[in-house]
PDB file of C-alpha atoms in Angstrom:
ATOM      1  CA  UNK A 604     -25.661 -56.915 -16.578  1.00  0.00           C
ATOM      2  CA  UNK A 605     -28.588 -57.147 -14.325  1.00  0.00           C
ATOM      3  CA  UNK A 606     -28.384 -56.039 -10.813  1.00  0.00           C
ATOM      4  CA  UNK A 607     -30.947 -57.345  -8.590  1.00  0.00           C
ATOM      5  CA  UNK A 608     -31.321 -55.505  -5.385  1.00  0.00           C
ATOM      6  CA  UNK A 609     -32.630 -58.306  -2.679  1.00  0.00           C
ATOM      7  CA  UNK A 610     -31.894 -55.888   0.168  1.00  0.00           C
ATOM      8  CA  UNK A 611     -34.499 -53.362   1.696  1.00  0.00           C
ATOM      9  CA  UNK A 612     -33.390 -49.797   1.893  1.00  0.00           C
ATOM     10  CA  UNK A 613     -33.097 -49.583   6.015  1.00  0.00           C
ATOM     11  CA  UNK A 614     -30.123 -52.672   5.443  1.00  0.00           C
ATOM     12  CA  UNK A 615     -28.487 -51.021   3.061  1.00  0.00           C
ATOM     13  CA  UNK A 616     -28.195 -47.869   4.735  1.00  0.00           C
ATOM     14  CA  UNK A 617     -26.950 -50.443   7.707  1.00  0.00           C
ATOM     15  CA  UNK A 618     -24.247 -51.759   5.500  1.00  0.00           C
ATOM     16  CA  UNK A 619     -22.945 -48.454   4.163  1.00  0.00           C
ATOM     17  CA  UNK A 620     -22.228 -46.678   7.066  1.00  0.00           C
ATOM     18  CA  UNK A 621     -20.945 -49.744   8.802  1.00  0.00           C
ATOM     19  CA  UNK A 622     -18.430 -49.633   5.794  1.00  0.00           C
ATOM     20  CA  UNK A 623     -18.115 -46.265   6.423  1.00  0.00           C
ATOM     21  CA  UNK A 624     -17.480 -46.616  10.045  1.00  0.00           C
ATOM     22  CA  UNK A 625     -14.794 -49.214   9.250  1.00  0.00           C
ATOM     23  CA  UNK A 626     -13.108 -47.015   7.117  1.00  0.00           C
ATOM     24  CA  UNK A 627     -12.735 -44.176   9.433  1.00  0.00           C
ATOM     25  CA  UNK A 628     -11.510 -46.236  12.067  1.00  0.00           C
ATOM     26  CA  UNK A 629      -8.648 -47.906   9.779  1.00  0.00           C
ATOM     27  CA  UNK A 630      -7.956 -44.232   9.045  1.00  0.00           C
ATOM     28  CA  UNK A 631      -7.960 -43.081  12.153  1.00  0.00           C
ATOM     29  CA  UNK A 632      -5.794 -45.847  13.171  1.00  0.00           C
ATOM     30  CA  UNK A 633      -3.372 -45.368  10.206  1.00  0.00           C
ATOM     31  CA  UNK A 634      -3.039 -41.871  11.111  1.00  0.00           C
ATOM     32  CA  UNK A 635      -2.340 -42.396  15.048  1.00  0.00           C
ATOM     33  CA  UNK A 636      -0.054 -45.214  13.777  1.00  0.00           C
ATOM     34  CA  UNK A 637       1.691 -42.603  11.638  1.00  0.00           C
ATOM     35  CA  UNK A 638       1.256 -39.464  14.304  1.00  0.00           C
ATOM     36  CA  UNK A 639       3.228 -42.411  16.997  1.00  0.00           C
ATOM     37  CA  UNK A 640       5.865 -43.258  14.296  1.00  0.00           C
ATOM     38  CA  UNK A 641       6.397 -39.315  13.192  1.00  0.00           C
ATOM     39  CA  UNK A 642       6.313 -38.163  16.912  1.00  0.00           C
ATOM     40  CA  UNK A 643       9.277 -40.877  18.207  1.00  0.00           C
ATOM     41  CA  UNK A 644      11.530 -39.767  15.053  1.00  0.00           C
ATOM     42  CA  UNK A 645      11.000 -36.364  16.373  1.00  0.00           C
ATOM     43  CA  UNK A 646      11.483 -37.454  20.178  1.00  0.00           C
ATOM     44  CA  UNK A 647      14.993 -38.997  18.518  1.00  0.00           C
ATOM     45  CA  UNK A 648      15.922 -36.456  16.808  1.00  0.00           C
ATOM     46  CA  UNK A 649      15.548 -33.871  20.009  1.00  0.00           C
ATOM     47  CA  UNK A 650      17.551 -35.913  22.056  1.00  0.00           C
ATOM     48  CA  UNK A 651      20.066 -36.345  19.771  1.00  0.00           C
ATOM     49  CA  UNK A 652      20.048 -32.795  18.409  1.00  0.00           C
ATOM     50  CA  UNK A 653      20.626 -31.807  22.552  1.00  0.00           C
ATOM     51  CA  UNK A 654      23.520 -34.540  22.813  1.00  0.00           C
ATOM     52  CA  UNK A 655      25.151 -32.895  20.002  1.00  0.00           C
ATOM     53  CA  UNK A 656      24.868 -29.219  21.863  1.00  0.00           C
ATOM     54  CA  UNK A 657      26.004 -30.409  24.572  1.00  0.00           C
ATOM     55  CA  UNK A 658      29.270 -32.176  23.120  1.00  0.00           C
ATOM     56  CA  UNK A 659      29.526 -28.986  21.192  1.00  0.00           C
ATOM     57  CA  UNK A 660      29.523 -27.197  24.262  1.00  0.00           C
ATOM     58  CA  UNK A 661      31.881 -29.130  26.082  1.00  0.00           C
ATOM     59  CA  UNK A 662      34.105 -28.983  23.018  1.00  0.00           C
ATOM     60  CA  UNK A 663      34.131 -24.954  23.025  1.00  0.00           C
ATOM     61  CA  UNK A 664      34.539 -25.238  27.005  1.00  0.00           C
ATOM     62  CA  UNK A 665      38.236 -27.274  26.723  1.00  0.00           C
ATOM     63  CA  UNK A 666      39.169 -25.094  23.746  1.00  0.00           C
ATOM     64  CA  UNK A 667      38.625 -22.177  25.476  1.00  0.00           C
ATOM     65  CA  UNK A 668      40.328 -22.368  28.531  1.00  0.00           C
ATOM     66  CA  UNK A 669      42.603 -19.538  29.597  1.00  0.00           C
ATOM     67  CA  UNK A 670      44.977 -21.729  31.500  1.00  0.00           C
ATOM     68  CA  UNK A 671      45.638 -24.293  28.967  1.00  0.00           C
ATOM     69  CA  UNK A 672      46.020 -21.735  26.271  1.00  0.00           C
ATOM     70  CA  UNK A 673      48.471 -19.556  27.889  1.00  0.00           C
ATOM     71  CA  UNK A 674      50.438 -22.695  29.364  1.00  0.00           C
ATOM     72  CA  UNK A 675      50.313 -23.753  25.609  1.00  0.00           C
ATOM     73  CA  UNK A 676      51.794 -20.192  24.818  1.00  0.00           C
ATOM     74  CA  UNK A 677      54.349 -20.395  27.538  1.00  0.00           C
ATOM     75  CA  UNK A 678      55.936 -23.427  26.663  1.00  0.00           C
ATOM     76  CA  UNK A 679      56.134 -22.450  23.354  1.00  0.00           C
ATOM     77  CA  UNK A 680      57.969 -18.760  24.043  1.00  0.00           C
ATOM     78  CA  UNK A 681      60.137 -21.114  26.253  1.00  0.00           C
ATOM     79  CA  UNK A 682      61.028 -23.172  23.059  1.00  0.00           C
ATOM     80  CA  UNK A 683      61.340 -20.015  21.026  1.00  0.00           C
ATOM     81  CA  UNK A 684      63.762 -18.509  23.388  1.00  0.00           C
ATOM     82  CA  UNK A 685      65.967 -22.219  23.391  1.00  0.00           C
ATOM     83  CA  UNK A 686      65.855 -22.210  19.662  1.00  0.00           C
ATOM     84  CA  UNK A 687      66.938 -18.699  19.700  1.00  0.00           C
ATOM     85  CA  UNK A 688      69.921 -18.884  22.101  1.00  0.00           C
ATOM     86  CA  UNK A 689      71.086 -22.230  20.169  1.00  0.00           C
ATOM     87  CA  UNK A 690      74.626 -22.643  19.140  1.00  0.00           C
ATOM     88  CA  UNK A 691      75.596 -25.631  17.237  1.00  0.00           C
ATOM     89  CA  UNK A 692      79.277 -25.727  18.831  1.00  0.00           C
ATOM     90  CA  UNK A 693      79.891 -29.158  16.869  1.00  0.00           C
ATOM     91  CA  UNK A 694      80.260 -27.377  14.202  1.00  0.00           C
ATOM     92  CA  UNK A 695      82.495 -24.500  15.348  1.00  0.00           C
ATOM     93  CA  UNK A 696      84.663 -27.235  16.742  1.00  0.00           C
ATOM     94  CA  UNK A 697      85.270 -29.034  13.757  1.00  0.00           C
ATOM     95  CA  UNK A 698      85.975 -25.689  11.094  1.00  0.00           C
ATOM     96  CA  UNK A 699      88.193 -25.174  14.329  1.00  0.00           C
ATOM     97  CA  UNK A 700      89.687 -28.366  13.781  1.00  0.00           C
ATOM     98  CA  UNK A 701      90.297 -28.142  10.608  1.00  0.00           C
ATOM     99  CA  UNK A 702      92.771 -25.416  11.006  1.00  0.00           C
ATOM    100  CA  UNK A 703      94.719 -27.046  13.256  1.00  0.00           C
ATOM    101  CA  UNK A 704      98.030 -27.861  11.429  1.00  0.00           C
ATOM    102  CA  UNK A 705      99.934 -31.110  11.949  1.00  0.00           C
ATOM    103  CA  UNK A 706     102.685 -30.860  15.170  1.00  0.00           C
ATOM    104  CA  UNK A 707      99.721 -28.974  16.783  1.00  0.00           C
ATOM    105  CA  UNK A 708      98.094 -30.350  19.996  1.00  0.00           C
ATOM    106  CA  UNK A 709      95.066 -28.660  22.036  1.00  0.00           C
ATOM    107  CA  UNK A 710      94.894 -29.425  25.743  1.00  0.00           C
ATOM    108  CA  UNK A 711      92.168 -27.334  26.337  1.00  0.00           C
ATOM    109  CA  UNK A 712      89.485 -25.426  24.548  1.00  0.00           C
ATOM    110  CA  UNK A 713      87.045 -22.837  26.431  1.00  0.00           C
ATOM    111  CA  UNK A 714      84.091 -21.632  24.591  1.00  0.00           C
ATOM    112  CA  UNK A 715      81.941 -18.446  26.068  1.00  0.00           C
ATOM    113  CA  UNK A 716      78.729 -18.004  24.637  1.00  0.00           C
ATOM    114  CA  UNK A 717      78.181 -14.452  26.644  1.00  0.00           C
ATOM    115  CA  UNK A 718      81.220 -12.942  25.935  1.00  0.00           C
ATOM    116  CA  UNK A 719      81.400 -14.986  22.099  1.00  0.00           C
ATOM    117  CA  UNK A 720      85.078 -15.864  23.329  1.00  0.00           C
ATOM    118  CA  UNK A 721      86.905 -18.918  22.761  1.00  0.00           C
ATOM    119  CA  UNK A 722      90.785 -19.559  24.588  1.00  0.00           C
ATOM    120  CA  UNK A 723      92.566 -22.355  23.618  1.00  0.00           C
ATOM    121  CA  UNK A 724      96.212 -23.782  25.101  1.00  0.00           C
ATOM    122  CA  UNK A 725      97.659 -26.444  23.890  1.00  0.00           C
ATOM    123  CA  UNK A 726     101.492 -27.601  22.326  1.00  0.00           C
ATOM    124  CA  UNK A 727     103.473 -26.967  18.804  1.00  0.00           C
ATOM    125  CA  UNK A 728     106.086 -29.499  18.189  1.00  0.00           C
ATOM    126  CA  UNK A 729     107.847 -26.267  16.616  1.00  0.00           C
ATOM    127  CA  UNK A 730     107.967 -22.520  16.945  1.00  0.00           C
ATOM    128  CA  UNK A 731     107.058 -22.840  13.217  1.00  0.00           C
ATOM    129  CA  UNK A 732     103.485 -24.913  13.809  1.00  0.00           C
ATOM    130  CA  UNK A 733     102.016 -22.882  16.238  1.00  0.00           C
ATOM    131  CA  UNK A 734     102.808 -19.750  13.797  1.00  0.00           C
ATOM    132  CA  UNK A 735     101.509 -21.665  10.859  1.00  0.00           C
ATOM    133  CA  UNK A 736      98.429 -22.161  13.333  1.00  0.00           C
ATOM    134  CA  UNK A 737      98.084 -18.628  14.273  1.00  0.00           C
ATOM    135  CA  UNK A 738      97.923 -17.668  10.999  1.00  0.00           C
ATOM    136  CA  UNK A 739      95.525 -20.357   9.976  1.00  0.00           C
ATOM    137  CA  UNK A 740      92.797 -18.727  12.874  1.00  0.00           C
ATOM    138  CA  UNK A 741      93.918 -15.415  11.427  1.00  0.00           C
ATOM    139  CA  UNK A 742      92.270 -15.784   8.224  1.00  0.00           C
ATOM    140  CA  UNK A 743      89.492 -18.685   9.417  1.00  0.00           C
ATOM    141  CA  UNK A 744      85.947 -16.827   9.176  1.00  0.00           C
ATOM    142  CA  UNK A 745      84.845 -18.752  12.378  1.00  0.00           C
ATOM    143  CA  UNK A 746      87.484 -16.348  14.560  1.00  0.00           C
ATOM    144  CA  UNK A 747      88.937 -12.762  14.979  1.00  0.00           C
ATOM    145  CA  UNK A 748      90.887 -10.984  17.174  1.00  0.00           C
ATOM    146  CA  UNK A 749      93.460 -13.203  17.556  1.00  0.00           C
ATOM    147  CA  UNK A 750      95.109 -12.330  21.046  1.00  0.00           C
ATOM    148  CA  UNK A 751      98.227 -15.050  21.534  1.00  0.00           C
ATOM    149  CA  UNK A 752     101.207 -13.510  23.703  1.00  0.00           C
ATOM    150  CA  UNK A 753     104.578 -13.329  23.501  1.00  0.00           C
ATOM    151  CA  UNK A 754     105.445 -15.939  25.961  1.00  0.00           C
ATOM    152  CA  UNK A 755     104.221 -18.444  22.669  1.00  0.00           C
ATOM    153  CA  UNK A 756     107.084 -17.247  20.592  1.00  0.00           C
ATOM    154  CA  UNK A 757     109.787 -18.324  23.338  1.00  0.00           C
ATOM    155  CA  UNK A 758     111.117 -21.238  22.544  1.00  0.00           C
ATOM    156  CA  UNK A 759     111.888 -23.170  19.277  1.00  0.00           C
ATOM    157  CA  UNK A 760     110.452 -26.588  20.192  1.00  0.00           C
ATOM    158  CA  UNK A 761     107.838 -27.642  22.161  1.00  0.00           C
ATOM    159  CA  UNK A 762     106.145 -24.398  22.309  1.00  0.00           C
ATOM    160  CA  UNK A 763     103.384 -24.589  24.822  1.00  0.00           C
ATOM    161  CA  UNK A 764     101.198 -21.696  23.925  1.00  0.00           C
ATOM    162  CA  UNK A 765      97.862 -19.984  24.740  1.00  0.00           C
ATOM    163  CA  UNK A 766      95.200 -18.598  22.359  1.00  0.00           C
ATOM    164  CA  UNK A 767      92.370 -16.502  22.779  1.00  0.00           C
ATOM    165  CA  UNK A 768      90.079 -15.296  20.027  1.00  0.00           C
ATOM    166  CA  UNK A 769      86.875 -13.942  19.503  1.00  0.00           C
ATOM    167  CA  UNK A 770      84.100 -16.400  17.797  1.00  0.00           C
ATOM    168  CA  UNK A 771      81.906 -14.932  14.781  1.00  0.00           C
ATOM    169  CA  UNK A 772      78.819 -16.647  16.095  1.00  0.00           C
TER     170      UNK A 772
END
Protein backbone atom coordinates (compact mmCIF):
# COMPACT_ATOMS: atom_id res chain seq x y z
CA UNK A 1 0.00 0.00 0.00
CA UNK A 2 1.13 3.38 -0.99
CA UNK A 3 0.70 6.27 1.26
CA UNK A 4 0.87 9.54 -0.32
CA UNK A 5 1.41 12.38 2.02
CA UNK A 6 -0.42 15.60 0.25
CA UNK A 7 -0.12 17.55 3.51
CA UNK A 8 2.88 19.92 4.44
CA UNK A 9 4.50 19.27 7.74
CA UNK A 10 3.22 22.73 9.62
CA UNK A 11 -0.70 21.07 8.85
CA UNK A 12 0.04 18.07 10.09
CA UNK A 13 1.48 19.14 13.19
CA UNK A 14 -1.99 21.37 13.14
CA UNK A 15 -4.03 18.26 12.90
CA UNK A 16 -2.26 16.20 15.54
CA UNK A 17 -2.40 18.26 18.34
CA UNK A 18 -5.86 19.42 17.50
CA UNK A 19 -6.57 15.59 17.88
CA UNK A 20 -4.69 15.71 20.75
CA UNK A 21 -6.43 18.61 22.22
CA UNK A 22 -9.76 16.86 21.56
CA UNK A 23 -8.76 14.01 23.33
CA UNK A 24 -7.77 15.63 26.48
CA UNK A 25 -10.78 17.53 26.67
CA UNK A 26 -13.15 14.30 26.23
CA UNK A 27 -10.90 13.03 29.02
CA UNK A 28 -11.04 15.66 31.03
CA UNK A 29 -14.67 15.75 30.64
CA UNK A 30 -15.09 11.97 31.25
CA UNK A 31 -13.20 12.31 34.33
CA UNK A 32 -15.20 15.48 35.84
CA UNK A 33 -18.27 13.51 34.61
CA UNK A 34 -17.03 10.60 36.70
CA UNK A 35 -15.40 12.88 39.75
CA UNK A 36 -19.53 14.55 39.74
CA UNK A 37 -21.06 11.00 39.61
CA UNK A 38 -18.41 9.46 42.37
CA UNK A 39 -18.68 12.66 44.57
CA UNK A 40 -22.90 12.62 44.77
CA UNK A 41 -22.71 8.69 45.68
CA UNK A 42 -20.44 9.82 48.35
CA UNK A 43 -22.64 13.02 49.27
CA UNK A 44 -25.55 10.03 49.52
CA UNK A 45 -23.93 7.88 51.26
CA UNK A 46 -22.88 10.65 54.14
CA UNK A 47 -26.22 11.66 54.57
CA UNK A 48 -27.52 8.50 54.83
CA UNK A 49 -24.69 7.02 56.89
CA UNK A 50 -25.64 10.30 59.50
CA UNK A 51 -29.51 9.38 59.26
CA UNK A 52 -28.65 6.01 60.33
CA UNK A 53 -26.52 7.47 63.55
CA UNK A 54 -28.90 9.41 64.36
CA UNK A 55 -31.85 6.73 64.38
CA UNK A 56 -29.28 4.66 66.13
CA UNK A 57 -28.98 7.20 68.59
CA UNK A 58 -32.42 7.84 69.21
CA UNK A 59 -32.89 4.09 69.44
CA UNK A 60 -30.18 3.75 72.39
CA UNK A 61 -31.83 7.07 73.92
CA UNK A 62 -35.61 5.24 74.44
CA UNK A 63 -33.86 2.01 75.44
CA UNK A 64 -32.03 3.54 77.91
CA UNK A 65 -34.22 5.43 79.89
CA UNK A 66 -34.13 5.05 83.66
CA UNK A 67 -37.78 5.77 84.13
CA UNK A 68 -39.21 3.45 81.69
CA UNK A 69 -36.93 0.70 82.75
CA UNK A 70 -37.57 0.77 86.35
CA UNK A 71 -41.46 1.39 85.74
CA UNK A 72 -40.98 -1.75 83.48
CA UNK A 73 -39.31 -3.44 86.63
CA UNK A 74 -41.97 -2.25 88.96
CA UNK A 75 -44.84 -3.52 87.33
CA UNK A 76 -43.32 -6.60 86.91
CA UNK A 77 -42.25 -7.17 90.90
CA UNK A 78 -45.96 -6.06 91.26
CA UNK A 79 -47.00 -9.11 89.06
CA UNK A 80 -44.46 -11.30 90.78
CA UNK A 81 -45.76 -10.51 94.15
CA UNK A 82 -49.76 -11.24 92.71
CA UNK A 83 -48.57 -14.46 91.24
CA UNK A 84 -46.92 -15.23 94.43
CA UNK A 85 -49.76 -14.52 96.91
CA UNK A 86 -52.24 -16.49 94.41
CA UNK A 87 -54.59 -19.04 95.74
CA UNK A 88 -56.70 -20.92 93.40
CA UNK A 89 -59.71 -21.26 96.03
CA UNK A 90 -61.86 -22.99 93.14
CA UNK A 91 -60.11 -25.65 93.64
CA UNK A 92 -59.99 -25.94 97.45
CA UNK A 93 -63.72 -25.52 97.22
CA UNK A 94 -64.46 -28.28 95.13
CA UNK A 95 -61.86 -31.22 96.96
CA UNK A 96 -63.96 -29.48 99.83
CA UNK A 97 -66.97 -30.40 98.15
CA UNK A 98 -66.28 -33.49 97.46
CA UNK A 99 -66.20 -34.54 101.01
CA UNK A 100 -69.29 -33.36 101.78
CA UNK A 101 -71.52 -36.46 102.39
CA UNK A 102 -75.16 -36.64 101.31
CA UNK A 103 -77.79 -35.14 104.28
CA UNK A 104 -75.00 -32.48 104.57
CA UNK A 105 -75.81 -28.77 103.85
CA UNK A 106 -73.24 -25.69 104.12
CA UNK A 107 -74.75 -22.29 104.86
CA UNK A 108 -71.68 -20.66 105.05
CA UNK A 109 -68.05 -21.11 104.24
CA UNK A 110 -65.22 -18.51 105.44
CA UNK A 111 -61.87 -18.83 103.94
CA UNK A 112 -58.70 -16.78 105.59
CA UNK A 113 -55.82 -16.54 103.54
CA UNK A 114 -53.64 -14.82 106.57
CA UNK A 115 -54.44 -17.00 109.14
CA UNK A 116 -54.81 -20.29 106.31
CA UNK A 117 -58.24 -20.88 108.23
CA UNK A 118 -61.37 -21.99 106.83
CA UNK A 119 -64.95 -22.17 109.27
CA UNK A 120 -67.75 -23.64 107.88
CA UNK A 121 -71.61 -23.95 109.48
CA UNK A 122 -74.02 -25.48 107.91
CA UNK A 123 -76.91 -28.57 108.67
CA UNK A 124 -76.76 -32.65 108.93
CA UNK A 125 -80.05 -34.22 108.35
CA UNK A 126 -78.56 -36.70 111.12
CA UNK A 127 -76.19 -36.77 114.04
CA UNK A 128 -74.69 -39.58 111.88
CA UNK A 129 -73.88 -37.20 108.55
CA UNK A 130 -72.24 -34.54 110.11
CA UNK A 131 -69.91 -37.32 111.93
CA UNK A 132 -69.47 -39.12 108.68
CA UNK A 133 -68.48 -35.45 107.49
CA UNK A 134 -66.13 -34.75 110.23
CA UNK A 135 -64.39 -37.63 109.60
CA UNK A 136 -64.31 -37.16 105.88
CA UNK A 137 -62.23 -33.47 106.61
CA UNK A 138 -60.30 -35.54 109.12
CA UNK A 139 -58.49 -37.54 106.70
CA UNK A 140 -58.96 -34.93 103.45
CA UNK A 141 -55.25 -33.62 102.68
CA UNK A 142 -56.77 -30.13 101.86
CA UNK A 143 -57.56 -29.66 105.94
CA UNK A 144 -56.22 -30.28 109.55
CA UNK A 145 -56.98 -29.43 112.78
CA UNK A 146 -60.32 -30.13 112.78
CA UNK A 147 -61.88 -27.92 115.67
CA UNK A 148 -65.96 -28.75 115.66
CA UNK A 149 -67.56 -28.39 119.30
CA UNK A 150 -69.63 -30.18 121.28
CA UNK A 151 -72.72 -28.22 120.80
CA UNK A 152 -72.62 -30.32 117.03
CA UNK A 153 -73.11 -33.59 118.76
CA UNK A 154 -76.47 -32.38 120.55
CA UNK A 155 -79.10 -33.46 118.89
CA UNK A 156 -79.96 -36.53 116.69
CA UNK A 157 -81.59 -34.77 113.72
CA UNK A 158 -81.14 -31.72 112.20
CA UNK A 159 -77.85 -31.05 113.66
CA UNK A 160 -76.88 -27.52 112.89
CA UNK A 161 -73.18 -27.51 113.41
CA UNK A 162 -70.02 -25.36 113.06
CA UNK A 163 -66.59 -26.30 111.65
CA UNK A 164 -63.39 -24.76 111.72
CA UNK A 165 -60.22 -26.19 110.26
CA UNK A 166 -56.99 -25.24 109.21
CA UNK A 167 -56.29 -25.22 105.19
CA UNK A 168 -52.93 -26.94 103.87
CA UNK A 169 -52.41 -24.19 101.35
Amino acid sequence: MIELNLLPRAIKKQITKKTQYVAMVNNALILTAVFLIVSGLMLASQKYMAYEVNMVNKNNEQMTQPSGIEEINNLMSEASTVQKDFVKWSKILNNFLALLPAGNTMQSINLDRGQAIMTMSGRAKTRNDFLQLKANLENSQILSGIESPISNLLHRTDVDFTIQAKLNL
